[in-house]
Amino acid sequence: MEILRKNYVTISLHRPESLLEVNWLRQPSDKEFKQAYKFSLEVAAQEQLRYYLSDNSMGINLAMALQHWVSALGKDIIGSLNLDRYARVIPSDAFQEIVSYKMFEFLSQQQQTSLEFRVFYNKAEAMRWLQHGTRQFA
């Protein structure tokens, strides 16, 4: 079920699969990114979802200040999240992959978490990883 549609992002909630899916459609402004990302984490916390998929295959870039904001937000909210796995789909770009893992590494150092995080170049592979041990997504 689509719960947010903007010209830069769609956010879908799949309750039976305990999945939140965020699809970035274009480079958002900092304000747009903050609103959408914060909303997505709030929904994940409120619904006590286990899986989170961020599809950034179109290649949005986060400025350094925004990367710090994401890390700070994650640090503040991770205690209320029930996520088991977080998958991020990116274009084949070594820099984006490094930044993704560095941000997760920082968050992991700040808060003890059992959250599994992986970066993928293909959405279907990300979905397979999220599904591991669960029933098939619709």
PDB file of N, CA and C in Angstrom, residues 78-127:
ATOM      1  N   ILE A  78      16.923   4.510  16.483  1.00  0.00           N
ATOM      2  CA  ILE A  78      17.186   3.077  16.338  1.00  0.00           C
ATOM      3  C   ILE A  78      16.641   2.257  17.506  1.00  0.00           C
ATOM      4  N   GLY A  79      16.607   2.834  18.688  1.00  0.00           N
ATOM      5  CA  GLY A  79      16.083   2.108  19.844  1.00  0.00           C
ATOM      6  C   GLY A  79      14.608   1.779  19.726  1.00  0.00           C
ATOM      7  N   SER A  80      13.868   2.558  18.955  1.00  0.00           N
ATOM      8  CA  SER A  80      12.434   2.312  18.802  1.00  0.00           C
ATOM      9  C   SER A  80      12.121   1.475  17.562  1.00  0.00           C
ATOM     10  N   LEU A  81      13.145   1.149  16.782  1.00  0.00           N
ATOM     11  CA  LEU A  81      12.943   0.334  15.589  1.00  0.00           C
ATOM     12  C   LEU A  81      13.025  -1.153  15.920  1.00  0.00           C
ATOM     13  N   ASN A  82      12.266  -1.942  15.181  1.00  0.00           N
ATOM     14  CA  ASN A  82      12.282  -3.390  15.326  1.00  0.00           C
ATOM     15  C   ASN A  82      12.887  -4.044  14.086  1.00  0.00           C
ATOM     16  N   LEU A  83      13.627  -3.279  13.289  1.00  0.00           N
ATOM     17  CA  LEU A  83      14.159  -3.768  12.020  1.00  0.00           C
ATOM     18  C   LEU A  83      15.189  -4.870  12.219  1.00  0.00           C
ATOM     19  N   ASP A  84      15.069  -5.907  11.391  1.00  0.00           N
ATOM     20  CA  ASP A  84      16.064  -6.976  11.348  1.00  0.00           C
ATOM     21  C   ASP A  84      17.048  -6.739  10.205  1.00  0.00           C
ATOM     22  N   ARG A  85      16.511  -6.250   9.066  1.00  0.00           N
ATOM     23  CA  ARG A  85      17.345  -6.069   7.880  1.00  0.00           C
ATOM     24  C   ARG A  85      17.002  -4.769   7.162  1.00  0.00           C
ATOM     25  N   TYR A  86      18.062  -4.120   6.690  1.00  0.00           N
ATOM     26  CA  TYR A  86      17.940  -2.869   5.931  1.00  0.00           C
ATOM     27  C   TYR A  86      18.756  -3.053   4.659  1.00  0.00           C
ATOM     28  N   ALA A  87      18.071  -2.973   3.513  1.00  0.00           N
ATOM     29  CA  ALA A  87      18.740  -3.120   2.219  1.00  0.00           C
ATOM     30  C   ALA A  87      18.709  -1.783   1.496  1.00  0.00           C
ATOM     31  N   ARG A  88      19.835  -1.420   0.904  1.00  0.00           N
ATOM     32  CA  ARG A  88      19.926  -0.186   0.125  1.00  0.00           C
ATOM     33  C   ARG A  88      20.383  -0.546  -1.281  1.00  0.00           C
ATOM     34  N   VAL A  89      19.604  -0.145  -2.271  1.00  0.00           N
ATOM     35  CA  VAL A  89      19.931  -0.387  -3.669  1.00  0.00           C
ATOM     36  C   VAL A  89      20.531   0.900  -4.228  1.00  0.00           C
ATOM     37  N   ILE A  90      21.705   0.757  -4.833  1.00  0.00           N
ATOM     38  CA  ILE A  90      22.410   1.920  -5.382  1.00  0.00           C
ATOM     39  C   ILE A  90      22.892   1.601  -6.795  1.00  0.00           C
ATOM     40  N   PRO A  91      23.236   2.638  -7.562  1.00  0.00           N
ATOM     41  CA  PRO A  91      23.861   2.357  -8.855  1.00  0.00           C
ATOM     42  C   PRO A  91      25.258   1.789  -8.619  1.00  0.00           C
ATOM     43  N   SER A  92      25.831   1.203  -9.629  1.00  0.00           N
ATOM     44  CA  SER A  92      27.169   0.641  -9.511  1.00  0.00           C
ATOM     45  C   SER A  92      28.167   1.785  -9.347  1.00  0.00           C
ATOM     46  N   ASP A  93      28.376   2.186  -8.102  1.00  0.00           N
ATOM     47  CA  ASP A  93      29.172   3.366  -7.777  1.00  0.00           C
ATOM     48  C   ASP A  93      29.906   3.099  -6.464  1.00  0.00           C
ATOM     49  N   ALA A  94      31.200   2.930  -6.544  1.00  0.00           N
ATOM     50  CA  ALA A  94      31.994   2.591  -5.363  1.00  0.00           C
ATOM     51  C   ALA A  94      31.859   3.645  -4.268  1.00  0.00           C
ATOM     52  N   PHE A  95      31.802   4.921  -4.628  1.00  0.00           N
ATOM     53  CA  PHE A  95      31.689   5.982  -3.630  1.00  0.00           C
ATOM     54  C   PHE A  95      30.400   5.844  -2.839  1.00  0.00           C
ATOM     55  N   GLN A  96      29.271   5.611  -3.519  1.00  0.00           N
ATOM     56  CA  GLN A  96      27.990   5.466  -2.810  1.00  0.00           C
ATOM     57  C   GLN A  96      28.014   4.247  -1.892  1.00  0.00           C
ATOM     58  N   GLU A  97      28.659   3.193  -2.343  1.00  0.00           N
ATOM     59  CA  GLU A  97      28.731   1.990  -1.512  1.00  0.00           C
ATOM     60  C   GLU A  97      29.548   2.262  -0.248  1.00  0.00           C
ATOM     61  N   ILE A  98      30.683   2.908  -0.399  1.00  0.00           N
ATOM     62  CA  ILE A  98      31.537   3.237   0.754  1.00  0.00           C
ATOM     63  C   ILE A  98      30.786   4.129   1.731  1.00  0.00           C
ATOM     64  N   VAL A  99      30.138   5.174   1.223  1.00  0.00           N
ATOM     65  CA  VAL A  99      29.386   6.101   2.085  1.00  0.00           C
ATOM     66  C   VAL A  99      28.285   5.344   2.824  1.00  0.00           C
ATOM     67  N   SER A 100      27.574   4.457   2.133  1.00  0.00           N
ATOM     68  CA  SER A 100      26.495   3.687   2.760  1.00  0.00           C
ATOM     69  C   SER A 100      27.012   2.875   3.941  1.00  0.00           C
ATOM     70  N   TYR A 101      28.090   2.141   3.723  1.00  0.00           N
ATOM     71  CA  TYR A 101      28.634   1.307   4.793  1.00  0.00           C
ATOM     72  C   TYR A 101      29.248   2.145   5.915  1.00  0.00           C
ATOM     73  N   LYS A 102      29.864   3.268   5.584  1.00  0.00           N
ATOM     74  CA  LYS A 102      30.451   4.133   6.617  1.00  0.00           C
ATOM     75  C   LYS A 102      29.365   4.717   7.521  1.00  0.00           C
ATOM     76  N   MET A 103      28.249   5.123   6.918  1.00  0.00           N
ATOM     77  CA  MET A 103      27.153   5.661   7.724  1.00  0.00           C
ATOM     78  C   MET A 103      26.594   4.576   8.643  1.00  0.00           C
ATOM     79  N   PHE A 104      26.438   3.347   8.139  1.00  0.00           N
ATOM     80  CA  PHE A 104      25.950   2.259   8.972  1.00  0.00           C
ATOM     81  C   PHE A 104      26.962   1.912  10.066  1.00  0.00           C
ATOM     82  N   GLU A 105      28.234   1.931   9.718  1.00  0.00           N
ATOM     83  CA  GLU A 105      29.284   1.648  10.700  1.00  0.00           C
ATOM     84  C   GLU A 105      29.247   2.664  11.843  1.00  0.00           C
ATOM     85  N   PHE A 106      29.090   3.931  11.519  1.00  0.00           N
ATOM     86  CA  PHE A 106      28.995   4.974  12.534  1.00  0.00           C
ATOM     87  C   PHE A 106      27.802   4.718  13.442  1.00  0.00           C
ATOM     88  N   LEU A 107      26.663   4.410  12.848  1.00  0.00           N
ATOM     89  CA  LEU A 107      25.452   4.155  13.617  1.00  0.00           C
ATOM     90  C   LEU A 107      25.642   2.946  14.528  1.00  0.00           C
ATOM     91  N   SER A 108      26.251   1.906  14.020  1.00  0.00           N
ATOM     92  CA  SER A 108      26.484   0.694  14.807  1.00  0.00           C
ATOM     93  C   SER A 108      27.400   0.958  15.997  1.00  0.00           C
ATOM     94  N   GLN A 109      28.358   1.858  15.836  1.00  0.00           N
ATOM     95  CA  GLN A 109      29.265   2.194  16.927  1.00  0.00           C
ATOM     96  C   GLN A 109      28.556   2.992  18.013  1.00  0.00           C
ATOM     97  N   GLN A 110      27.538   3.762  17.627  1.00  0.00           N
ATOM     98  CA  GLN A 110      26.821   4.607  18.578  1.00  0.00           C
ATOM     99  C   GLN A 110      25.797   3.821  19.384  1.00  0.00           C
ATOM    100  N   GLN A 111      25.231   2.802  18.790  1.00  0.00           N
ATOM    101  CA  GLN A 111      24.134   2.061  19.409  1.00  0.00           C
ATOM    102  C   GLN A 111      24.305   0.586  19.100  1.00  0.00           C
ATOM    103  N   GLN A 112      24.267  -0.231  20.125  1.00  0.00           N
ATOM    104  CA  GLN A 112      24.359  -1.671  19.901  1.00  0.00           C
ATOM    105  C   GLN A 112      23.112  -2.114  19.155  1.00  0.00           C
ATOM    106  N   THR A 113      23.285  -2.737  18.025  1.00  0.00           N
ATOM    107  CA  THR A 113      22.143  -3.141  17.218  1.00  0.00           C
ATOM    108  C   THR A 113      22.416  -4.483  16.555  1.00  0.00           C
ATOM    109  N   SER A 114      21.357  -5.244  16.378  1.00  0.00           N
ATOM    110  CA  SER A 114      21.484  -6.511  15.658  1.00  0.00           C
ATOM    111  C   SER A 114      21.005  -6.352  14.216  1.00  0.00           C
ATOM    112  N   LEU A 115      20.767  -5.127  13.801  1.00  0.00           N
ATOM    113  CA  LEU A 115      20.305  -4.830  12.450  1.00  0.00           C
ATOM    114  C   LEU A 115      21.348  -5.255  11.424  1.00  0.00           C
ATOM    115  N   GLU A 116      20.905  -6.021  10.419  1.00  0.00           N
ATOM    116  CA  GLU A 116      21.765  -6.398   9.308  1.00  0.00           C
ATOM    117  C   GLU A 116      21.584  -5.372   8.198  1.00  0.00           C
ATOM    118  N   PHE A 117      22.681  -4.946   7.599  1.00  0.00           N
ATOM    119  CA  PHE A 117      22.650  -3.934   6.548  1.00  0.00           C
ATOM    120  C   PHE A 117      23.460  -4.425   5.362  1.00  0.00           C
ATOM    121  N   ARG A 118      22.876  -4.277   4.164  1.00  0.00           N
ATOM    122  CA  ARG A 118      23.612  -4.633   2.945  1.00  0.00           C
ATOM    123  C   ARG A 118      23.274  -3.673   1.828  1.00  0.00           C
ATOM    124  N   VAL A 119      24.237  -3.484   0.955  1.00  0.00           N
ATOM    125  CA  VAL A 119      24.081  -2.653  -0.235  1.00  0.00           C
ATOM    126  C   VAL A 119      24.005  -3.571  -1.444  1.00  0.00           C
ATOM    127  N   PHE A 120      23.111  -3.236  -2.366  1.00  0.00           N
ATOM    128  CA  PHE A 120      22.910  -4.026  -3.579  1.00  0.00           C
ATOM    129  C   PHE A 120      22.919  -3.110  -4.793  1.00  0.00           C
ATOM    130  N   TYR A 121      23.219  -3.689  -5.951  1.00  0.00           N
ATOM    131  CA  TYR A 121      23.129  -2.973  -7.223  1.00  0.00           C
ATOM    132  C   TYR A 121      21.855  -3.354  -7.968  1.00  0.00           C
ATOM    133  N   ASN A 122      21.106  -4.298  -7.429  1.00  0.00           N
ATOM    134  CA  ASN A 122      19.934  -4.838  -8.093  1.00  0.00           C
ATOM    135  C   ASN A 122      18.808  -4.992  -7.070  1.00  0.00           C
ATOM    136  N   LYS A 123      17.644  -4.431  -7.373  1.00  0.00           N
ATOM    137  CA  LYS A 123      16.516  -4.466  -6.439  1.00  0.00           C
ATOM    138  C   LYS A 123      16.025  -5.888  -6.193  1.00  0.00           C
ATOM    139  N   ALA A 124      15.996  -6.710  -7.227  1.00  0.00           N
ATOM    140  CA  ALA A 124      15.536  -8.091  -7.059  1.00  0.00           C
ATOM    141  C   ALA A 124      16.434  -8.855  -6.080  1.00  0.00           C
ATOM    142  N   GLU A 125      17.743  -8.626  -6.157  1.00  0.00           N
ATOM    143  CA  GLU A 125      18.666  -9.275  -5.217  1.00  0.00           C
ATOM    144  C   GLU A 125      18.426  -8.778  -3.794  1.00  0.00           C
ATOM    145  N   ALA A 126      18.168  -7.488  -3.656  1.00  0.00           N
ATOM    146  CA  ALA A 126      17.889  -6.925  -2.331  1.00  0.00           C
ATOM    147  C   ALA A 126      16.627  -7.553  -1.743  1.00  0.00           C
ATOM    148  N   MET A 127      15.600  -7.693  -2.564  1.00  0.00           N
ATOM    149  CA  MET A 127      14.355  -8.300  -2.089  1.00  0.00           C
ATOM    150  C   MET A 127      14.577  -9.759  -1.691  1.00  0.00           C
TER     151      MET A 127
END
